[in-house]
Short mmCIF file of C-alpha atoms in Angstrom, two decimals:
data_model
loop_
_atom_site.label_atom_id
_atom_site.label_comp_id
_atom_site.label_asym_id
_atom_site.label_seq_id
_atom_site.Cartn_x
_atom_site.Cartn_y
_atom_site.Cartn_z
CA MET W 122 89.62 110.80 108.01
CA ARG W 123 90.99 110.04 111.46
CA ILE W 124 91.95 106.50 112.45
CA TYR W 125 92.77 105.15 115.90
CA ASN W 126 96.27 103.77 115.43
CA THR W 127 96.96 100.87 117.78
CA LEU W 128 100.69 101.55 117.35
CA THR W 129 100.46 105.05 118.86
CA ARG W 130 97.29 104.53 120.93
CA LYS W 131 95.70 107.69 119.53
CA LYS W 132 93.55 108.92 116.66
CA GLU W 133 95.57 110.21 113.74
CA GLU W 134 94.69 111.83 110.45
CA PHE W 135 94.98 109.28 107.67
CA VAL W 136 97.76 110.36 105.32
CA PRO W 137 98.38 107.75 102.61
CA ILE W 138 101.82 106.83 101.36
CA GLU W 139 100.70 107.72 97.86
CA GLU W 140 98.13 110.47 97.46
CA GLY W 141 94.70 109.19 96.55
CA LYS W 142 95.62 105.55 97.14
CA ALA W 143 95.22 103.23 100.11
CA ARG W 144 96.97 99.89 100.55
CA ILE W 145 95.23 97.71 103.12
CA TYR W 146 96.14 94.26 104.43
CA VAL W 147 93.68 92.34 106.62
CA CYS W 148 94.44 89.01 108.24
CA GLY W 149 92.10 86.38 106.83
CA PRO W 150 90.87 82.99 108.05
CA THR W 151 92.70 79.75 108.69
CA VAL W 152 90.61 77.56 106.42
CA TYR W 153 89.79 74.35 108.27
CA ASN W 154 86.17 75.03 109.24
CA TYR W 155 83.28 77.46 108.74
CA PHE W 156 84.10 80.85 110.21
CA HIS W 157 82.37 81.91 113.42
CA ILE W 158 80.70 85.16 114.46
CA GLY W 159 83.94 86.38 116.06
CA ASN W 160 85.80 85.91 112.77
CA ALA W 161 82.99 87.66 110.93
CA ARG W 162 83.49 90.93 112.77
CA PRO W 163 86.85 91.90 111.22
CA PHE W 164 85.67 90.66 107.81
CA VAL W 165 82.64 92.98 107.97
CA VAL W 166 84.34 95.92 109.72
CA PHE W 167 87.30 96.18 107.39
CA ASP W 168 85.15 95.49 104.33
CA THR W 169 83.23 98.58 105.48
CA LEU W 170 86.48 100.51 105.83
CA ARG W 171 87.32 99.59 102.26
CA LYS W 172 83.86 100.56 100.96
CA TYR W 173 84.00 103.90 102.76
CA MET W 174 87.47 104.77 101.49
CA GLU W 175 86.34 103.96 97.95
CA TYR W 176 83.27 106.15 98.53
CA ARG W 177 85.58 108.99 99.53
CA GLY W 178 87.52 108.62 96.32
CA TYR W 179 90.52 106.50 97.30
CA ASP W 180 91.94 103.95 94.89
CA VAL W 181 92.05 101.05 97.35
CA LYS W 182 94.08 97.88 96.98
CA PHE W 183 92.68 95.45 99.53
CA VAL W 184 94.48 92.21 100.36
CA GLN W 185 93.14 89.50 102.67
CA ASN W 186 95.01 86.22 102.95
CA PHE W 187 93.94 82.62 103.37
CA THR W 188 96.08 80.59 105.77
CA ASP W 189 95.93 77.25 103.98
CA VAL W 190 99.01 75.69 105.63
CA ASP W 191 98.60 75.14 109.36
CA ASP W 192 98.58 72.49 112.11
CA LYS W 193 94.78 72.74 112.41
CA ILE W 194 94.37 72.02 108.71
CA ILE W 195 96.77 69.06 108.91
CA ASN W 196 94.90 67.63 111.92
CA LYS W 197 91.51 68.09 110.22
CA ALA W 198 92.83 66.31 107.12
CA ARG W 199 93.99 63.37 109.25
CA GLU W 200 90.59 63.18 110.96
CA GLU W 201 88.76 63.09 107.63
CA GLY W 202 91.28 60.93 105.77
CA VAL W 203 91.92 63.51 103.05
CA THR W 204 94.80 65.80 102.12
CA ALA W 205 95.44 69.20 103.68
CA PRO W 206 94.87 71.00 100.34
CA GLU W 207 91.47 69.30 100.02
CA ILE W 208 90.45 70.66 103.43
CA SER W 209 91.69 74.18 102.74
CA GLU W 210 90.10 74.40 99.28
CA LYS W 211 86.77 73.17 100.63
CA TYR W 212 86.64 75.82 103.34
CA ILE W 213 87.88 78.60 101.09
CA GLU W 214 84.80 77.99 98.95
CA GLU W 215 82.60 77.91 102.07
CA TYR W 216 84.19 81.19 103.21
CA TYR W 217 83.19 82.85 99.95
CA LYS W 218 79.58 81.68 100.38
CA ASP W 219 79.21 83.00 103.93
CA ALA W 220 81.13 86.21 103.19
CA ALA W 221 78.83 86.89 100.24
CA ALA W 222 75.81 86.43 102.52
CA LEU W 223 77.27 89.19 104.73
CA ASN W 224 77.80 91.44 101.66
CA VAL W 225 81.56 91.20 102.13
CA LYS W 226 83.20 91.99 98.82
CA LYS W 227 86.02 89.76 97.59
CA ALA W 228 89.48 91.22 98.18
CA ASP W 229 91.50 92.49 95.24
CA VAL W 230 93.92 89.71 96.13
CA HIS W 231 93.25 86.65 98.31
CA PRO W 232 96.79 85.23 98.58
CA LYS W 233 97.30 81.71 99.87
CA VAL W 234 100.34 80.55 101.83
CA SER W 235 100.75 77.52 99.57
CA GLU W 236 101.11 79.78 96.54
CA HIS W 237 103.83 81.97 98.12
CA ILE W 238 106.41 79.44 99.28
CA PRO W 239 109.26 80.89 97.13
CA GLU W 240 108.61 84.38 98.52
CA ILE W 241 108.52 83.03 102.08
CA ILE W 242 111.79 81.10 101.63
CA ASP W 243 113.47 84.24 100.20
CA PHE W 244 112.17 86.27 103.14
CA VAL W 245 113.50 83.78 105.71
CA SER W 246 116.84 83.54 103.87
CA THR W 247 117.22 87.32 104.03
CA LEU W 248 116.61 87.29 107.79
CA ILE W 249 119.25 84.58 108.24
CA ASP W 250 121.73 86.47 106.05
CA ARG W 251 121.21 89.64 108.10
CA GLY W 252 121.73 87.84 111.38
CA TYR W 253 118.13 88.06 112.62
CA ALA W 254 117.32 84.36 112.29
CA TYR W 255 119.04 80.99 112.69
CA GLU W 256 118.47 77.38 111.70
CA VAL W 257 118.39 74.36 114.03
CA ASN W 258 117.72 70.87 112.67
CA GLY W 259 115.62 72.21 109.81
CA ASP W 260 113.65 74.67 111.95
CA VAL W 261 114.34 78.38 111.54
CA TYR W 262 113.76 80.82 114.41
CA PHE W 263 113.67 84.59 114.62
CA SER W 264 116.01 86.13 117.23
CA THR W 265 113.51 88.30 119.02
CA ARG W 266 115.97 90.20 121.20
CA LYS W 267 117.83 91.46 118.12
CA PHE W 268 114.85 93.65 117.21
CA ALA W 269 115.13 96.57 119.62
CA ASP W 270 111.52 97.71 119.14
CA TYR W 271 109.94 94.34 119.91
CA GLY W 272 106.70 94.92 121.86
CA LYS W 273 105.99 98.39 120.44
CA LEU W 274 102.56 97.43 119.08
CA SER W 275 101.22 95.48 122.07
CA LYS W 276 103.09 97.71 124.57
CA GLN W 277 104.80 94.75 126.24
CA ASN W 278 108.40 94.84 127.37
CA ILE W 279 110.99 92.11 127.03
CA GLU W 280 111.22 91.55 130.80
CA ASP W 281 107.52 90.81 131.14
CA LEU W 282 107.55 88.59 128.08
CA GLU W 283 110.61 86.74 129.35
CA ALA W 284 108.87 85.88 132.61
CA GLY W 285 106.11 84.01 130.80
CA ALA W 286 108.15 82.52 127.96
CA ARG W 287 108.53 78.77 127.64
CA ILE W 288 110.14 76.40 125.17
CA ALA W 289 107.60 73.88 123.92
CA VAL W 290 108.33 70.18 123.63
CA GLY W 291 110.21 69.51 120.39
CA GLU W 292 111.50 73.06 120.02
CA ILE W 293 115.25 73.66 119.98
CA LYS W 294 115.80 77.39 120.07
CA GLU W 295 118.36 79.69 121.60
CA ASP W 296 115.90 81.82 123.54
CA PRO W 297 112.35 81.13 124.81
CA LEU W 298 111.25 84.43 123.20
CA ASP W 299 112.29 83.35 119.70
CA PHE W 300 109.53 82.26 117.32
CA ALA W 301 109.41 79.90 114.36
CA LEU W 302 109.75 81.20 110.82
CA TRP W 303 110.00 77.75 109.23
CA LYS W 304 109.11 74.32 110.62
CA ALA W 305 110.88 71.12 109.59
CA GLN W 306 108.64 68.27 108.46
CA LYS W 307 107.96 66.00 111.45
CA GLU W 308 105.71 63.32 109.92
CA PRO W 309 105.79 61.84 106.40
CA ASP W 310 102.15 62.81 105.75
CA GLU W 311 102.68 66.48 106.65
CA ILE W 312 102.48 68.93 103.78
CA ALA W 313 106.03 70.17 103.10
CA TRP W 314 108.25 71.89 100.55
CA ASP W 315 111.95 71.63 99.75
CA CYS W 316 114.06 74.53 100.97
CA PRO W 317 117.70 75.26 101.93
CA TRP W 318 117.02 73.83 105.41
CA GLY W 319 115.38 70.58 104.29
CA LYS W 320 111.71 69.77 103.76
CA GLY W 321 109.30 71.82 105.82
CA ARG W 322 106.62 74.49 105.84
CA PRO W 323 106.23 78.12 106.93
CA GLY W 324 105.50 79.22 110.47
CA TRP W 325 102.31 81.20 111.02
CA HIS W 326 103.66 84.75 111.31
CA ILE W 327 105.97 84.79 108.30
CA GLU W 328 103.19 84.26 105.77
CA CYS W 329 101.54 87.66 106.22
CA SER W 330 104.84 89.53 106.06
CA ALA W 331 105.84 87.80 102.82
CA MET W 332 102.43 88.19 101.16
CA ALA W 333 102.01 91.84 102.20
CA LYS W 334 105.47 92.59 100.81
CA LYS W 335 104.70 90.94 97.48
CA HIS W 336 101.26 92.45 96.92
CA LEU W 337 101.49 95.83 98.68
CA GLY W 338 105.17 96.69 99.09
CA ASP W 339 107.63 97.02 101.96
CA THR W 340 105.47 99.61 103.78
CA ILE W 341 101.68 99.52 103.68
CA ASP W 342 99.12 102.11 104.72
CA ILE W 343 96.83 100.07 106.98
CA HIS W 344 97.19 96.63 108.55
CA ALA W 345 94.07 95.37 110.29
CA GLY W 346 92.64 92.40 112.15
CA GLY W 347 91.08 91.25 115.39
CA GLN W 348 92.27 92.47 118.76
CA ASP W 349 93.54 88.96 119.57
CA LEU W 350 96.13 89.25 116.79
CA GLN W 351 98.01 92.19 118.33
CA PHE W 352 100.25 89.76 120.17
CA PRO W 353 102.01 87.69 119.13
CA HIS W 354 100.98 87.63 115.46
CA HIS W 355 101.15 91.31 114.51
CA GLU W 356 104.03 91.99 116.88
CA ASN W 357 106.01 89.26 115.16
CA GLU W 358 105.04 90.51 111.71
CA ILE W 359 106.47 93.91 112.56
CA ALA W 360 109.72 92.44 113.87
CA GLN W 361 110.44 90.20 110.90
CA SER W 362 109.26 92.70 108.25
CA GLU W 363 111.21 95.64 109.59
CA CYS W 364 114.34 93.55 110.04
CA CYS W 365 114.02 92.21 106.49
CA ASN W 366 113.00 95.42 104.71
CA GLY W 367 114.66 98.10 106.86
CA VAL W 368 111.57 100.35 106.81
CA PRO W 369 108.33 100.59 108.85
CA PHE W 370 105.95 97.74 108.03
CA ALA W 371 102.59 99.56 108.35
CA ASN W 372 101.76 103.18 109.11
CA TYR W 373 98.38 102.49 110.74
CA TRP W 374 97.23 99.48 112.72
CA MET W 375 93.51 98.88 113.29
CA HIS W 376 92.06 96.22 115.59
CA ASN W 377 88.43 95.36 116.29
CA GLY W 378 87.14 94.34 119.73
CA TYR W 379 85.98 90.94 120.91
CA ILE W 380 82.51 89.40 120.68
CA THR W 381 80.97 87.73 123.73
CA ILE W 382 78.00 85.38 123.66
CA ASP W 383 75.35 86.30 126.24
CA ASN W 384 78.15 88.14 128.08
CA GLU W 385 80.44 85.08 128.11
CA LYS W 386 83.49 84.29 126.03
CA MET W 387 82.63 82.07 123.07
CA SER W 388 83.82 78.51 123.62
CA LYS W 389 82.97 75.13 122.13
CA SER W 390 83.19 73.58 125.61
CA LYS W 391 80.48 75.97 126.86
CA GLY W 392 78.24 75.17 123.92
CA ASN W 393 78.00 78.85 122.91
CA PHE W 394 80.10 78.57 119.76
CA PHE W 395 78.25 79.87 116.69
CA THR W 396 79.40 79.80 113.11
CA VAL W 397 77.95 82.29 110.66
CA ARG W 398 76.52 79.31 108.79
CA ASP W 399 74.57 78.42 111.97
CA ILE W 400 73.25 81.95 112.44
CA LEU W 401 72.19 82.23 108.79
CA GLU W 402 69.57 79.57 109.50
CA ASP W 403 67.68 82.11 111.64
CA TYR W 404 68.74 85.51 110.32
CA SER W 405 69.68 87.02 106.99
CA GLY W 406 73.27 87.96 106.29
CA GLU W 407 72.28 91.63 106.27
CA VAL W 408 70.85 91.35 109.78
CA ILE W 409 74.16 89.85 110.95
CA ARG W 410 76.06 92.64 109.21
CA PHE W 411 73.78 95.28 110.76
CA PHE W 412 74.40 93.77 114.19
CA LEU W 413 78.19 93.75 113.71
CA LEU W 414 78.21 97.41 112.65
CA SER W 415 75.76 98.64 115.30
CA GLY W 416 78.56 99.22 117.81
CA HIS W 417 81.91 100.94 117.39
CA TYR W 418 84.40 98.46 115.96
CA ARG W 419 86.96 98.94 118.75
CA ASN W 420 84.44 98.22 121.50
CA PRO W 421 83.48 94.70 122.58
CA ILE W 422 79.97 93.65 121.55
CA ASN W 423 77.67 91.03 122.97
CA PHE W 424 75.84 88.55 120.76
CA SER W 425 72.41 87.44 121.97
CA ASP W 426 69.00 86.57 120.56
CA SER W 427 67.49 89.80 121.87
CA LEU W 428 70.19 91.95 120.23
CA MET W 429 69.80 90.06 116.97
CA GLU W 430 66.06 90.71 117.08
CA GLN W 431 66.80 94.41 117.59
CA ALA W 432 69.11 94.32 114.58
CA LYS W 433 66.41 92.60 112.54
CA ALA W 434 63.88 95.28 113.49
CA GLY W 435 66.34 98.07 112.73
CA LEU W 436 67.15 96.70 109.30
CA ALA W 437 63.44 96.16 108.60
CA ARG W 438 62.87 99.88 109.21
CA MET W 439 65.41 100.70 106.50
CA GLU W 440 63.98 98.07 104.17
CA ASN W 441 60.45 99.40 104.59
CA ALA W 442 61.58 102.91 103.67
CA ARG W 443 63.31 101.54 100.57
CA ASP W 444 60.31 99.44 99.57
CA ASN W 445 57.88 102.35 100.09
CA LEU W 446 59.99 104.46 97.75
CA LYS W 447 60.08 101.69 95.15
CA HIS W 448 56.29 101.44 95.37
CA LEU W 449 55.98 105.18 94.77
CA ILE W 450 58.39 104.99 91.83
CA ALA W 451 56.44 102.11 90.27
CA ASN W 452 53.03 103.71 90.75
CA GLY W 453 53.63 107.45 91.06
CA SER W 454 53.93 110.19 88.46
CA GLY W 455 54.79 113.84 88.07
CA GLU W 456 57.71 116.13 88.77
CA MET W 457 58.82 117.41 92.16
CA THR W 458 56.90 120.12 93.95
CA ASP W 459 58.67 123.05 95.61
CA ALA W 460 58.09 121.41 99.00
CA GLU W 461 59.69 118.21 97.76
CA LYS W 462 62.68 120.12 96.38
CA GLU W 463 63.14 121.72 99.79
CA ALA W 464 62.88 118.34 101.53
CA LEU W 465 65.43 116.83 99.14
CA ALA W 466 67.90 119.64 99.78
CA GLY W 467 67.57 118.92 103.49
CA TYR W 468 68.86 115.38 103.01
CA ASP W 469 72.42 116.68 102.66
CA ARG W 470 72.45 117.26 106.41
CA TYR W 471 72.20 113.51 106.98
CA ARG W 472 74.85 112.79 104.36
CA GLN W 473 77.25 115.12 106.17
CA GLU W 474 76.41 113.54 109.55
CA PHE W 475 77.13 110.15 108.02
CA ILE W 476 80.47 111.26 106.58
CA GLY W 477 81.42 112.97 109.85
CA ALA W 478 80.78 109.75 111.78
CA MET W 479 82.70 107.56 109.34
CA ASP W 480 85.57 110.04 109.23
CA ASP W 481 85.81 109.76 113.01
CA ASP W 482 87.57 106.38 113.23
CA LEU W 483 84.94 104.49 111.25
CA ASN W 484 82.10 105.15 113.69
CA THR W 485 79.52 102.94 112.01
CA ALA W 486 77.15 103.16 114.99
CA ASP W 487 76.68 106.92 114.53
CA ALA W 488 76.70 106.54 110.74
CA ILE W 489 73.77 104.12 110.96
CA SER W 490 72.01 106.60 113.26
CA ALA W 491 72.39 109.21 110.51
CA ILE W 492 70.77 106.80 108.05
CA PHE W 493 67.86 106.32 110.47
CA GLU W 494 67.43 110.11 110.67
CA LEU W 495 67.31 110.16 106.88
CA VAL W 496 64.73 107.36 106.92
CA THR W 497 62.55 109.37 109.31
CA ALA W 498 62.81 112.43 107.06
CA ILE W 499 61.92 110.37 103.98
CA ASN W 500 58.96 108.69 105.68
CA THR W 501 57.65 112.08 106.83
CA ALA W 502 58.02 113.55 103.34
CA VAL W 503 56.19 110.71 101.56
CA LYS W 504 53.54 109.81 104.14
CA ASP W 505 50.78 111.33 101.98
CA GLY W 506 52.33 110.24 98.72
CA ALA W 507 55.03 111.76 96.54
CA SER W 508 55.98 112.44 92.96
CA ARG W 509 57.89 109.74 91.13
CA GLU W 510 60.88 112.07 90.71
CA PHE W 511 61.05 112.81 94.44
CA ALA W 512 60.78 109.12 95.30
CA GLU W 513 63.59 108.32 92.84
CA LYS W 514 65.92 110.97 94.22
CA SER W 515 65.08 110.04 97.82
CA LEU W 516 65.90 106.41 97.05
CA GLU W 517 69.22 107.47 95.48
CA VAL W 518 70.31 109.20 98.69
CA LEU W 519 69.17 106.32 100.92
CA MET W 520 70.98 103.75 98.77
CA GLU W 521 74.09 105.92 98.53
CA LEU W 522 74.62 105.80 102.29
CA ALA W 523 73.33 102.28 102.88
CA THR W 524 75.64 100.88 100.21
CA VAL W 525 78.71 102.31 101.96
CA VAL W 526 77.94 100.23 105.06
CA GLY W 527 76.90 97.24 102.95
CA LEU W 528 73.18 97.31 103.79
CA LEU W 529 70.04 97.14 101.62
CA GLN W 530 72.02 95.25 98.99
CA GLN W 531 69.86 92.14 99.02
CA GLU W 532 66.38 92.25 97.58
CA ALA W 533 63.65 90.43 99.44
CA ASP W 534 61.75 87.75 97.59
CA ASP W 535 58.69 89.83 96.79
CA ALA W 536 57.16 87.31 94.43
CA VAL W 537 53.48 86.92 95.24
CA ASP W 538 51.73 83.70 94.31
CA ASP W 539 48.45 83.61 92.41
CA ASP W 540 46.37 82.73 95.48
CA VAL W 541 47.59 85.82 97.32
CA MET W 542 46.94 88.07 94.31
CA LYS W 543 43.40 86.69 94.02
CA LEU W 544 42.77 87.56 97.69
CA VAL W 545 44.21 91.04 97.22
CA GLU W 546 41.96 91.62 94.19
CA GLU W 547 38.94 90.23 96.10
CA ARG W 548 39.68 92.61 98.97
CA GLN W 549 39.88 95.55 96.58
CA ALA W 550 36.56 94.55 95.08
CA ALA W 551 35.02 94.19 98.56
CA ARG W 552 36.23 97.67 99.54
CA LYS W 553 34.80 99.10 96.35
CA ALA W 554 31.46 97.41 97.14
CA LYS W 555 31.69 98.75 100.71
CA ASP W 556 31.80 95.18 102.07
CA PHE W 557 34.31 96.20 104.72
CA ALA W 558 33.72 93.10 106.87
CA ARG W 559 34.95 90.85 104.02
CA ALA W 560 37.83 93.25 103.24
CA ASP W 561 38.98 93.12 106.87
CA GLU W 562 38.61 89.33 106.93
CA ILE W 563 40.87 88.99 103.87
CA ARG W 564 43.38 91.43 105.38
CA ASP W 565 43.55 89.32 108.55
CA MET W 566 43.92 86.11 106.54
CA LEU W 567 46.89 87.57 104.70
CA LYS W 568 48.36 88.90 107.93
CA GLU W 569 48.46 85.34 109.29
CA ARG W 570 50.49 84.41 106.21
CA GLY W 571 53.05 87.15 106.94
CA ILE W 572 51.67 89.61 104.39
CA THR W 573 50.59 93.15 105.24
CA LEU W 574 48.51 95.29 102.88
CA LYS W 575 49.09 99.01 102.93
CA ASP W 576 46.58 101.24 101.16
CA THR W 577 48.27 104.24 99.53
CA PRO W 578 47.14 106.93 97.08
CA GLN W 579 49.17 105.02 94.48
CA GLY W 580 47.34 101.77 95.17
CA VAL W 581 47.70 98.83 97.54
CA GLN W 582 51.22 97.95 98.62
CA ILE W 583 52.00 94.30 99.50
CA ILE W 584 54.56 94.00 102.30
CA ARG W 585 56.06 90.69 103.37
CA GLU W 586 57.01 90.56 107.05
#
């Protein structure tokens, strides 16, 4: 497998630290609201990375944090008249609901900042002891210039950074480039913990370094997140981790591209800000996932109604192939013919195309194209019916590949009410009596209700649109 490493700006063969194992850390949400479609992209993309590496036989340990200590959470708590932990716990639960709708598997570990305060304090203390950080009035800052490789991930140099650096109101630091590791408590209602520098709370960047160290070790295989996190978040993680641990922080860095809304940057002020919860009112989670994987993860993608409709149609094509096979399994019989055996052997071509695409820097767009080629081959092979065994084995291959990209995991509600079944039976009776006018009338009535009837050698198939 080759991965585009943001650190080196080139594709590199993935060589794990420990053979057969992969340790992955992905930056998770700051839990003060429902997550939006831009947040959803890294959740889905790197969930797919995890699924694919497991498919290829890796023992994956996947860690994705929750930032549950942050200014935004504190402000939201003040607005609602509740505590910061109440806000964070509420939106952690909401995250799980929306992530499940997108078929995003829970991480092996979902560490929270609030549960890692001792580790964070130890980390900061080590940086102070080694001369890379200093304390001022209860705040602790990292001395950026003391890390010679600062800027190596985002490819920015100190001179350029210095030109745009500013010291914010209330900050007392030695250099505008320095960043906060620990923040002293400013207001009595702020969430805070006791530490050697007085009551306070962690800065943003330190949390991921401390939690990655605890759960994955000093050096991890892959660190991933959105493109917007390259600087300053990931740059600062590298600086503090490598100064604390004395070894490289992560061997591979992966970053997904931005999402625009109708070719414009998403913004609440523009009224084009969409949470996943909003979008789920109109589209299934699998349609959203299909959309997010339909382009290469490093490229920007545009969210629009027309593109979502295309995603819906594309997923429906896969679902129809799956449902046709299930109908054949339920109603078919017999063992495979020689022609079916030959067709089944030909499916391996699409499996190899799929693997080749995913091995090439997680190219989900081409991998999905390979699944569509498989769907076409399956539909061609079963258009005049098929043996139950062939349908079963065809479904196995389709589900094998679809599961890797997290699609076709949710069953449609195929329950048919008694009124519909009575109409279907009446239509069958009308066809048998050669009353085709009545049969067509019933078919059209059902069509208006979003139900299509497909006559097959194995019987009538009821398809919900």
